[in-house]
XYZ file of C-alpha atoms in Angstrom:
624
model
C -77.786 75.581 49.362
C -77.164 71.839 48.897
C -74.420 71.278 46.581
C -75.163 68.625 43.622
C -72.574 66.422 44.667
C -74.287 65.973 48.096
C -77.472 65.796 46.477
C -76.607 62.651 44.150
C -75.096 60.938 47.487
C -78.542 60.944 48.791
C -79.739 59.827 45.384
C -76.842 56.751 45.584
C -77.808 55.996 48.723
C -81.928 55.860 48.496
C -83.902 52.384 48.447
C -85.505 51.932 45.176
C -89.019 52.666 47.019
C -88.235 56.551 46.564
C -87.218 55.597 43.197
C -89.247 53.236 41.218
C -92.211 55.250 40.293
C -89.647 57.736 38.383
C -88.682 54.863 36.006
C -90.707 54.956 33.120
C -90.061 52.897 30.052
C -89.966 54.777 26.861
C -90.937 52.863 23.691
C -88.081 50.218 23.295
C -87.033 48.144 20.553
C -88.886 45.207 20.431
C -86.396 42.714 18.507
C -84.103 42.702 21.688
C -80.598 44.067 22.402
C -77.471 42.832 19.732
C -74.699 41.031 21.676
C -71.293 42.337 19.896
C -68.503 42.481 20.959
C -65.384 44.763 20.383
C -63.372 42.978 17.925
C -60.942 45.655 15.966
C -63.062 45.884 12.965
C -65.015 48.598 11.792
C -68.224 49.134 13.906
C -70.938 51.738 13.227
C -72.609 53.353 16.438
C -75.194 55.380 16.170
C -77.671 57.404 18.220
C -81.434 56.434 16.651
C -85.010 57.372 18.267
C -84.627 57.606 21.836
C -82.181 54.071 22.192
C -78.340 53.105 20.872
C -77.995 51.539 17.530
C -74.703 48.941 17.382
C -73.992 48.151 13.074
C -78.371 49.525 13.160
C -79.038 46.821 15.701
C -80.367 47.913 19.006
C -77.957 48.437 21.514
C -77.942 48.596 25.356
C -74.683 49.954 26.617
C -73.728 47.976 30.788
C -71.149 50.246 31.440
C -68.837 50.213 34.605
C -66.123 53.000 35.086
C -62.791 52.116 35.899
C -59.659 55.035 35.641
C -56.478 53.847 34.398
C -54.655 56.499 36.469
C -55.811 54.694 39.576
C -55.022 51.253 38.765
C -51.710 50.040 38.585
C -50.767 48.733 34.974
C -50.320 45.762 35.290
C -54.102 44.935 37.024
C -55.970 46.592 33.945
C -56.499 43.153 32.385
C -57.492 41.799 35.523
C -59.641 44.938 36.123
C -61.633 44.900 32.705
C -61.874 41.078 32.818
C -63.501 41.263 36.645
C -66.082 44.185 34.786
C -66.684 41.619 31.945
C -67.261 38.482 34.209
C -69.933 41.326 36.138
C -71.477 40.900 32.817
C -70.858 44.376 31.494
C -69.743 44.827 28.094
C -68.537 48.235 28.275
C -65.884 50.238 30.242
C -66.302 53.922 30.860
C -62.996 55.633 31.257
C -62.218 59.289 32.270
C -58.520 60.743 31.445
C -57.051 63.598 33.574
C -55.546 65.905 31.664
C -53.404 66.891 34.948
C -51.999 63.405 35.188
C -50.539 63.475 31.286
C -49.649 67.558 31.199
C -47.599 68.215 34.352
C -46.415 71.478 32.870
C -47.180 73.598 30.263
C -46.520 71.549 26.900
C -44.595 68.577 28.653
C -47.314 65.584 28.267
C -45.833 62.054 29.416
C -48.636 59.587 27.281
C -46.407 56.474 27.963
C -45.545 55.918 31.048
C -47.209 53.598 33.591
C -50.330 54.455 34.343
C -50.523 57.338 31.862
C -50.763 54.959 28.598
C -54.014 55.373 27.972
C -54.089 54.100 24.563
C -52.555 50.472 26.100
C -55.821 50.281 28.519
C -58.145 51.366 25.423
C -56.689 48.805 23.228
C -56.723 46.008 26.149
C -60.331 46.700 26.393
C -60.988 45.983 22.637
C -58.169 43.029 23.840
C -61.153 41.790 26.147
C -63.680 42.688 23.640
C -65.214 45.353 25.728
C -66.556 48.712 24.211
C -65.325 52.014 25.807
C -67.281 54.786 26.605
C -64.573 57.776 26.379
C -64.747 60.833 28.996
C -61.371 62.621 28.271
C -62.452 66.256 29.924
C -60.882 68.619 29.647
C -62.093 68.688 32.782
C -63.777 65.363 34.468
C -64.244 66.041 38.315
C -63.877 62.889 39.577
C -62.436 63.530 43.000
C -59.284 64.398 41.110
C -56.968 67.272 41.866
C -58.873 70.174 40.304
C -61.196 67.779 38.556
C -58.525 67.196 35.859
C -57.755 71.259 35.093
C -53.817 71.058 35.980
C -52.688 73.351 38.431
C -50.506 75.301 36.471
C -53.232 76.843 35.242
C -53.096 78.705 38.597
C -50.173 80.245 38.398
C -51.842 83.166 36.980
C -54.301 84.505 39.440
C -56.723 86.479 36.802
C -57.290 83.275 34.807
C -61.087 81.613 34.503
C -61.187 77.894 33.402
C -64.141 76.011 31.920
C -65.242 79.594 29.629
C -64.544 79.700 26.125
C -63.739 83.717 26.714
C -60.547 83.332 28.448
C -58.084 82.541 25.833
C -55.498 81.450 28.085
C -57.739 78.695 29.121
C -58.790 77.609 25.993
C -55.254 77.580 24.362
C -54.419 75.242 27.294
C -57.275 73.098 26.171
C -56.190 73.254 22.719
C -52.833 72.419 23.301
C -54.379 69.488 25.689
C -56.259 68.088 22.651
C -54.081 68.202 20.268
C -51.447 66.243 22.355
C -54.442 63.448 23.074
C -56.508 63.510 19.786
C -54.469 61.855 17.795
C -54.245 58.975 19.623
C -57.583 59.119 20.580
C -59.246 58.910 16.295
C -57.682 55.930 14.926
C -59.355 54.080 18.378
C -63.028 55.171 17.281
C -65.430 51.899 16.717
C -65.437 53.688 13.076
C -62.573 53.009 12.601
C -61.819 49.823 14.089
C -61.011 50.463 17.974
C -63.594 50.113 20.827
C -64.119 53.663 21.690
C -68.520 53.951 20.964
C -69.002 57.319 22.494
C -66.859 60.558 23.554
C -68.668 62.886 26.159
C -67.601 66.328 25.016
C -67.297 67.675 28.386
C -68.266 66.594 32.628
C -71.322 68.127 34.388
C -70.742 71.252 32.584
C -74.399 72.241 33.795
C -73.334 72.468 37.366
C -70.570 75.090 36.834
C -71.614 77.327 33.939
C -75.030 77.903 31.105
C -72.882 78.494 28.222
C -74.388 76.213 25.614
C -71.036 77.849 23.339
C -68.366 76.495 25.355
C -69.626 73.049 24.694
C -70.443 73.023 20.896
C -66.921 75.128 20.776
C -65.039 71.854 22.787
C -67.273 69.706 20.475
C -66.045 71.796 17.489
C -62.434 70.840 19.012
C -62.318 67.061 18.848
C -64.171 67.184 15.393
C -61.374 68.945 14.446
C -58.718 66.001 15.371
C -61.138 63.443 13.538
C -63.489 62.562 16.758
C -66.568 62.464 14.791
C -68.861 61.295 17.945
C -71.170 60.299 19.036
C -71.257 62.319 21.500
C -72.658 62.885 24.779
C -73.222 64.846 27.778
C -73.927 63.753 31.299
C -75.128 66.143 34.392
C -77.713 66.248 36.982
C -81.018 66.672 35.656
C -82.220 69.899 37.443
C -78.856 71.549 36.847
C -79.667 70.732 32.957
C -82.692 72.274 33.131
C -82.234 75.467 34.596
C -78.587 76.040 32.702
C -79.760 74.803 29.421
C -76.825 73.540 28.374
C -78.030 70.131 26.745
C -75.987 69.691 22.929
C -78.758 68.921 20.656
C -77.855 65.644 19.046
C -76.182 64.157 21.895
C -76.879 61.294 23.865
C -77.996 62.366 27.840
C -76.452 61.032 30.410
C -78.534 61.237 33.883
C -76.014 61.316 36.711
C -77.899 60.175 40.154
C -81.228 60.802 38.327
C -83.711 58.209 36.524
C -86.668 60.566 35.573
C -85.824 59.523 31.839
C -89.533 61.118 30.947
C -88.615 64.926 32.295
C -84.961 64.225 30.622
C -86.562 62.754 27.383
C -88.376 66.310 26.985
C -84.906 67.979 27.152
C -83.047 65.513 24.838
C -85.789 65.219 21.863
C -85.522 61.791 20.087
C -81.870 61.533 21.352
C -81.327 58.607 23.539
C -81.094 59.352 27.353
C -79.517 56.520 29.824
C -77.778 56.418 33.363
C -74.681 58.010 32.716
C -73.636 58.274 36.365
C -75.585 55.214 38.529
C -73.799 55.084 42.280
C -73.169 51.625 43.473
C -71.260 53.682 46.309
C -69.715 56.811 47.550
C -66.794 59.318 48.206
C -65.487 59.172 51.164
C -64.043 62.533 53.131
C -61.254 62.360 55.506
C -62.694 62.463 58.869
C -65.856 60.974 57.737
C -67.258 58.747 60.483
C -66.791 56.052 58.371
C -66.534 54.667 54.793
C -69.304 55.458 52.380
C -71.676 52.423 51.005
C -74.377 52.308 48.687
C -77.077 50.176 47.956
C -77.794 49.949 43.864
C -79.291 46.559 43.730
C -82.981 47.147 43.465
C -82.340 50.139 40.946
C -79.714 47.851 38.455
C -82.824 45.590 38.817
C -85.297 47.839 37.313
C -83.109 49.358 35.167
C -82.731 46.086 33.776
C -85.883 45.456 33.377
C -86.342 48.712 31.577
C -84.060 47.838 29.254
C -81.910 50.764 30.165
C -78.586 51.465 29.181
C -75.977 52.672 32.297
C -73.070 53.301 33.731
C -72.075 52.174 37.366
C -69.596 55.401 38.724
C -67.501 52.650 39.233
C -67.773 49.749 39.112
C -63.908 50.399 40.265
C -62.304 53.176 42.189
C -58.536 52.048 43.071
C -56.718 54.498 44.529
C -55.371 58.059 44.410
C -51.971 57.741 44.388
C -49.708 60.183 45.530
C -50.957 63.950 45.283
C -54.043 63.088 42.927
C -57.183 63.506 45.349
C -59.159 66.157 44.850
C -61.344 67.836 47.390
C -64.819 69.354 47.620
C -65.978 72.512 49.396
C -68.824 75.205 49.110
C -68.467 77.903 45.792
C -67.506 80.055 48.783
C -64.926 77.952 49.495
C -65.701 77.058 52.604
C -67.092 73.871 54.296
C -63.563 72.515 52.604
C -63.697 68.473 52.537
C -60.280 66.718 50.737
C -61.294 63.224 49.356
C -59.290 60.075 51.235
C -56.426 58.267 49.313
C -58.390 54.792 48.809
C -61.178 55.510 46.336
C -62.959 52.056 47.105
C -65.630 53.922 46.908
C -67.809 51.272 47.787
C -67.515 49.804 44.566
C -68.577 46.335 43.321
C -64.839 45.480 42.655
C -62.826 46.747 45.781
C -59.660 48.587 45.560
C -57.309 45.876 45.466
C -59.722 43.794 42.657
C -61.702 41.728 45.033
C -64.793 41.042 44.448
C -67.481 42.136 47.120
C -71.216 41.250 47.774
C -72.638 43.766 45.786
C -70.142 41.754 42.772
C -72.041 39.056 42.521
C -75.643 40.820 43.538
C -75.147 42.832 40.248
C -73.563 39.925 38.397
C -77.166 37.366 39.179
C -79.142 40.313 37.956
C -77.510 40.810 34.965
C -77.105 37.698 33.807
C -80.319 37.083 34.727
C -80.732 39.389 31.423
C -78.756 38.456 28.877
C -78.510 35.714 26.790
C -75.551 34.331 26.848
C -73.224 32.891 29.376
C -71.051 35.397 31.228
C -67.179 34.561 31.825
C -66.189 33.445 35.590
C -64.727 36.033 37.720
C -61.140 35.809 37.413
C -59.412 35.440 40.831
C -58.105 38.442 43.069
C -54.198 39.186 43.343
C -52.700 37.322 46.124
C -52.357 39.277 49.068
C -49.220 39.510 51.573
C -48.438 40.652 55.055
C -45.177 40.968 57.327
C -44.448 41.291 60.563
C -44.587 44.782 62.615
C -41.624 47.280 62.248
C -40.803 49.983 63.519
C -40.416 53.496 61.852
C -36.975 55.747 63.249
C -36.199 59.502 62.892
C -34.378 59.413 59.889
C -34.491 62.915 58.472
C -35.871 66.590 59.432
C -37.617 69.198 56.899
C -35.895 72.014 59.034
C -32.355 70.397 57.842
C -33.696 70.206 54.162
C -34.618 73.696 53.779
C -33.738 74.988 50.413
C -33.246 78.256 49.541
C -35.305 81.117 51.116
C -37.265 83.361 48.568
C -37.909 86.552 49.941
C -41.487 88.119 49.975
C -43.475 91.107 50.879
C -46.562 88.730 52.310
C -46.820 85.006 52.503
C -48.460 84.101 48.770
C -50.209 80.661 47.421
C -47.478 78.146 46.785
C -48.851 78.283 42.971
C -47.488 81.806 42.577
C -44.405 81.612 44.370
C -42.808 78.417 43.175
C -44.961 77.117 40.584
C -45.473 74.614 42.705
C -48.684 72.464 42.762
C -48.740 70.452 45.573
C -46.858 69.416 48.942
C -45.648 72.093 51.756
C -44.327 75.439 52.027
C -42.433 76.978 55.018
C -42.880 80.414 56.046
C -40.533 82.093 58.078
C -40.181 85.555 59.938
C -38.257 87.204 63.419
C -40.965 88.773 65.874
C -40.031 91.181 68.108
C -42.844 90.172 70.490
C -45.552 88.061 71.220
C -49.292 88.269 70.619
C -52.394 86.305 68.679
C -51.090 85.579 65.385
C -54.241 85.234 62.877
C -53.924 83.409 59.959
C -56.336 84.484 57.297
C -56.832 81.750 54.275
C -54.851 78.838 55.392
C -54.710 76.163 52.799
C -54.695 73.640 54.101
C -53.147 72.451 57.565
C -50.125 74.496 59.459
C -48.114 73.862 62.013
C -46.652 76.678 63.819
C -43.469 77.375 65.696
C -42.027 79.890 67.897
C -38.130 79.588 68.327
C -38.113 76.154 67.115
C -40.904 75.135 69.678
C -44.056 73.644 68.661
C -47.091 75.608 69.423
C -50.623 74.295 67.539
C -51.787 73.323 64.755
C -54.773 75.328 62.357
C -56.762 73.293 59.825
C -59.124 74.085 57.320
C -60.988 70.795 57.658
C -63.420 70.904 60.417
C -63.850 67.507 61.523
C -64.560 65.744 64.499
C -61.481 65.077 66.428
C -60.125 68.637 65.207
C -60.374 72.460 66.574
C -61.073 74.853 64.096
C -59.645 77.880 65.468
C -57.704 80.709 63.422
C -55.266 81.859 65.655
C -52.099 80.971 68.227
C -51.031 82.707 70.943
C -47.531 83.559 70.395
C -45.094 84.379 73.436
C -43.053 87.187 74.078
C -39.672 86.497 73.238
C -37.108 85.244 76.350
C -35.154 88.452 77.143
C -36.350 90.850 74.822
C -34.383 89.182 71.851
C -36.045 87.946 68.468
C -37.811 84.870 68.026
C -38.211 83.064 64.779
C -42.006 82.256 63.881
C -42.421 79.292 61.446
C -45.598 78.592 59.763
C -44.961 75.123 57.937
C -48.037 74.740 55.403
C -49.566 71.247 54.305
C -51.970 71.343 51.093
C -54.653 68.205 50.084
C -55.702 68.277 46.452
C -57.109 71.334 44.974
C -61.026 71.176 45.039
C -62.379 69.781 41.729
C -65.950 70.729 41.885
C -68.080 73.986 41.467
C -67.432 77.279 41.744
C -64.576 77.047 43.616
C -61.847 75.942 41.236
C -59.324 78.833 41.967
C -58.288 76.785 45.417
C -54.500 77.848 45.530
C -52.698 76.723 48.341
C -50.398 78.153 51.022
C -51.366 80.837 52.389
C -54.127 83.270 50.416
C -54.449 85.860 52.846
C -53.411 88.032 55.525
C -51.043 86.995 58.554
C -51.971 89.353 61.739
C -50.268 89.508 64.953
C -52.232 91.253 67.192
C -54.044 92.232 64.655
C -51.410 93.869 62.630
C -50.403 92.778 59.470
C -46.900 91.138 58.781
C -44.611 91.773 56.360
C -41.362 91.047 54.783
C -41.229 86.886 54.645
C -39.085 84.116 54.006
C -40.985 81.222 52.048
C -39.470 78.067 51.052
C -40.336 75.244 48.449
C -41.042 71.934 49.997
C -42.528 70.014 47.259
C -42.047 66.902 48.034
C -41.148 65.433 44.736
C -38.987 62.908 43.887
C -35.578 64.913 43.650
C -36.624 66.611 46.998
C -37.058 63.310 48.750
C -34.353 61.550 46.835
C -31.964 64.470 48.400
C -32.334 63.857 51.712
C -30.439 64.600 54.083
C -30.207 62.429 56.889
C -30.280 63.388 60.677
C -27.042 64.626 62.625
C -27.942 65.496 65.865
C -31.261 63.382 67.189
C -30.688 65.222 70.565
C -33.690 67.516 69.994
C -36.338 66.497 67.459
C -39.422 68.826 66.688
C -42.303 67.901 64.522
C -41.686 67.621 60.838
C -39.969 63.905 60.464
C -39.016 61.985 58.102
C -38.781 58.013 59.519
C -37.605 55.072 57.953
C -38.640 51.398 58.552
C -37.161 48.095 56.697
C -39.094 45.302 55.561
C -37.784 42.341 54.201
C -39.947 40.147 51.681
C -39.310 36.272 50.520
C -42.282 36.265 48.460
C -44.237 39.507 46.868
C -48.339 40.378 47.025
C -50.262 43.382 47.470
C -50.591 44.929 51.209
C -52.168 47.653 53.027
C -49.672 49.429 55.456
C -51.674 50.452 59.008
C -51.025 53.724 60.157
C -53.077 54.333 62.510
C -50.253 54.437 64.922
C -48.856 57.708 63.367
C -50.850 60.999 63.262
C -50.968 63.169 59.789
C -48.397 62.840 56.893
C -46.913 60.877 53.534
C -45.962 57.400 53.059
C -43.451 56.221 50.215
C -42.435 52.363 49.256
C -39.215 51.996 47.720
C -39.653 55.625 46.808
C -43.262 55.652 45.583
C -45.546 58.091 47.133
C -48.824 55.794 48.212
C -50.528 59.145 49.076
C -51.448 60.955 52.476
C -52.341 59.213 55.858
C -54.611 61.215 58.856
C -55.756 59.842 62.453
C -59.202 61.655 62.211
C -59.541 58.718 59.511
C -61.677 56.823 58.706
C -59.124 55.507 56.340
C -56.069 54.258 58.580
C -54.462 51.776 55.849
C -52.720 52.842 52.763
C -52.919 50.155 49.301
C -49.341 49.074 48.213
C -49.648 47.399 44.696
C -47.353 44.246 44.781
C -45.467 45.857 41.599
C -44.036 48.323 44.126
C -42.615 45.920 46.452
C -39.357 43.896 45.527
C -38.046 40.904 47.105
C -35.480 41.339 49.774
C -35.335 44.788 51.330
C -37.808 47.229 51.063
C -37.669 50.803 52.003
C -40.547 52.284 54.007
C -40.449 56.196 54.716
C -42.973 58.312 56.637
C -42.892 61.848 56.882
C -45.140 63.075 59.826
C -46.000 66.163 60.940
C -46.149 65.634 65.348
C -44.725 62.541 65.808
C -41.500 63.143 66.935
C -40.930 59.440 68.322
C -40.492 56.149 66.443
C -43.753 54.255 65.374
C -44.692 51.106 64.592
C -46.164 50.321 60.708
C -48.165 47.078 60.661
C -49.903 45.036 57.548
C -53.335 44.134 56.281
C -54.463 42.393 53.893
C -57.815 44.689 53.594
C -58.828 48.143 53.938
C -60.660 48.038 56.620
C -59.878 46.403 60.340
């Protein structure tokens, strides 16, 4: 069965010929749209017959959608000011619950990238409206689609279902942390927020209509009065049933506003998801595109309102990309670092061709002058260095916890992301079967590499299960390490209980083992900041830590080329710019000029084969 999310990517990516005849212009206002903009006072925003009313004035809402979390700070003016010069006039914003509510009841709201009330209010700075998607859960290509990971820790739970109470008192605690901040920015009430959507394509995971007037109940509660909205595919609405009367419809990859208007009633019903571009997969053959330009066009002409998922996609930083896969969990696909996505404004605030295409249409349409583009960051590059063995994970072991069988990394260690070791003596050799790997090992036999298994099954990859362990040199033990990688849990479906580690049984000849060592490697910042370094570099194996220096008279943003190294992590002066992988297509990592500094600057690779020094070269661009 095709999942939704592929289905919309063919949707994205179909000429307007397959697409036009679907448009159909429901009565409009005929006195034309109301140019206001945010200004911090008072604004009424209603939902009238069928079409957005701005202080009762008709309304048409150009979104684009832009995340905070994957911008760095200090380009969000320079972000919503590129989306205003597009000649939008509203910015659609999703918050991750994950990325403010690292563990249970310890929210950081302030810090960097997490302030979300800062980007709200420089939006109403700009005067742009916001259209607010807080979750709880938001997909996105994020980490569990927003749902932190904690949440797995207890293997019985079920998220997105207003019957598990566990869930929902996670959701309550969630809101309550958020919703205050979030009511005194309502256009009501001065601030630029027009619209909240109560929750992400609920349709397309679950058909109770309760849940969602329960979470609608929730921010109500916390002085979110709406309006509100829901956005989904439009076949998933209508067999689910899960439209909230009352609320605006969002179409996401869809524009047959006449089948949607029979589900939504006099409520209005708009683009909320339109697809300039795409997601891209690692080891997709290459980096999605779309091609919006004819649709914007009619859509314009329709007097539509829309949102462009995004206008811009930055970058998952660190451990925040997520990962599709079927509800069985197979066909397992984790989302790239970049999240370009294609987009109108590129990932380091360029503008690209489909910029201005989309900015000559629009203002084509309204009737006013739109701003210039601001210009794009300056960019720097430096010469070639070269990365040295610096540290080894098998001299940073911490403690061993001992265990019966070799559990996700979630339930032993409360640990969301990074690696896990697991250790055990064999007596003798034999195929050693892996059942439920999640998501890449490398395994070892008496320190010695042997293969590698991966649950992605790309080009460039084999997919098999198993490794043929030898017989032990003269009868005596031999140590079997099984040194687990995890991507970001999937974010999309059914198949939202993705723990990591190892879920399953470990056979050797078919027999199962027993009686483990497992030990933490999260890869945090006290575990890299403890280090330590390299004694004897006599007799590497796989599972390196490198260092590089690069010295800088003058600062800029950069992409760092990796294409020389094979699958792994790269910090910058101790910031994690997310994961690297030679089956690609994404070979060059985005390094915010914020996180450089001038003078020396630390560059540190951990790789999982390389066991020789490698070179780390610059770009100025994402792509070669």
């Amino acid at each position: 069965m095709m999942l939704r999310r592929d289905f919309l990517r063919l949707s994205a990516l179909t000429p307007l010929a397959a697409l036009s005849g679907r448009i159909v212009a429901a009565p409009r206002a005929k006195s034309g749209f109301v140019e206001r903009e945010a200004d911090g006072r008072p604004h009424r925003f209603e939902l009238s017959a069928q079409h957005f009313l701005l202080d009762g004035l008709p309304f048409q809402i150009r979104s684009g959608e832009m995340h905070p979390a994957r911008i760095p700070a200090e380009y969000w003016s320079h972000r919503i000011r590129m989306a205003k010069a597009m000649g939008l006039n509203t910015i659609a914003v999703y918050l991750m619950w994950n990325f403010l509510e690292s563990e249970p009841g310890v929210f950081d709201l302030l810090g960097g990238r997490r302030n979300f009330v800062h980007f709200i209010e420089l939006c109403r700075r700009e005067g742009m409206w916001v259209y607010l998607r807080p979750g709880p859960y938001v997909c996105a290509e994020w980490d569990m689609g927003g749902l932190p990971p904690y949440l797995l820790r207890d293997p019985s739970i079920r998220v997105r279902t207003k019957d598990d109470a566990r869930y929902m008192q996670a959701v309550q605690r969630y809101m309550d942390a958020i919703g205050p901040k979030l009511a005194p920015l309502m256009a009501s009430r001065g601030g630029p927020i027009l619209m909240v959507q109560i929750e992400n394509e609920y349709a397309s995971f679950g058909h109770d209509l309760d849940y969602l007037l329960r979470l609608r109940a929730m921010w109500q509660a916390h002085g979110i009065d709406g309006p509100f909205s829901i956005s989904d595919g439009l076949t998933q609405l209508q067999q689910a049933k899960t439209y909230v009367s009352g609320a605006a419809l969002g179409l996401d990859g869809d524009t047959d506003f006449v089948a949607a208007q029979a589900i939504a009633g006099e409520a209005p019903v708009w683009v909320g998801e339109g697809y300039p571009g795409w997601l891209t997969h690692w080891g997709d053959p290459d980096f999605q595109r779309g091609d919006y330009a004819a649709t914007l066009r009619q859509l314009l002409a329709q007097d539509r309102s829309f949102n462009l998922y995004v206008v811009h996609g930055g970058t998952n930083f660190g451990f925040t990309a997520g990962a599709n896969a079927h509800n069985d969990y197979s066909g397992f696909e984790p989302v790239i670092t970049s999240y370009d996505y294609g987009a109108p404004i590129n990932e380091r605030g360029a503008a690209t061709p489909d910029y201005y295409a989309f900015r000559a249409l629009i203002a084509a349409r309204v009737p006013h002058a739109i701003p210039t583009p601001p210009a794009a960051p300056p960019t720097i590059t430096f010469a070639e260095v070269t990365a040295t063995p610096f540290a080894s994970i098998w001299d940073n072991l911490p403690p061993a916890k001992q265990v019966g069988k070799p559990d996700p990394n979630e339930m032993l260690f409360a640990q969301d992301h990074g690696m896990v070791l697991y250790r055990k003596t064999l007596s003798t050799g034999g195929m050693l079967h892996i059942e439920g790997l999640r998501d890449y090992g490398t395994v070892f036999s008496a320190g010695r590499y042997l293969d590698y298994l991966s649950r992605v099954n790309k080009p460039g990859l084999h997919v098999t299960q198993h490794v043929d362990i030898p017989a032990p040199a003269n009868g005596a033990g031999a140590l079997l390490d099984i040194l687990v990688d995890s991507f970001g849990h999937v974010g999309y479906g059914q198949a939202m209980y993705d723990f990591k580690g190892i879920v399953g049984e470990v056979t050797l000849d078919g027999d199962a083992l027993r009686d483990w060592q497992a030990h933490s490697l999260p890869l945090d910042d006290a575990y890299i900041a403890g280090l330590r370094p390299l004694v004897d570099k006599s007799a590497l194996r796989p599972g390196l830590f490198f260092k590089a220096e690069v010295v800088l008279d003058r600062l800029g943003d950069c992409y760092l080329d990796m294409s020389a190294w094979d699958k792994g992590y790269l910090w910058v002066n101790g910031q994690l710019l997310g994961r690297y992988w030679r089956i690609g297509p994404q070979q060059r990592l985005y390094c915010p000029a914020s996180w450089f500094r001038h003078g020396r600057n630390e560059l540190l690779v951990l790789d999982m084969h390389r066991i020789n020094a490698g070179s780390i070269r610059s770009s100025d661009r994402l792509e070669g």
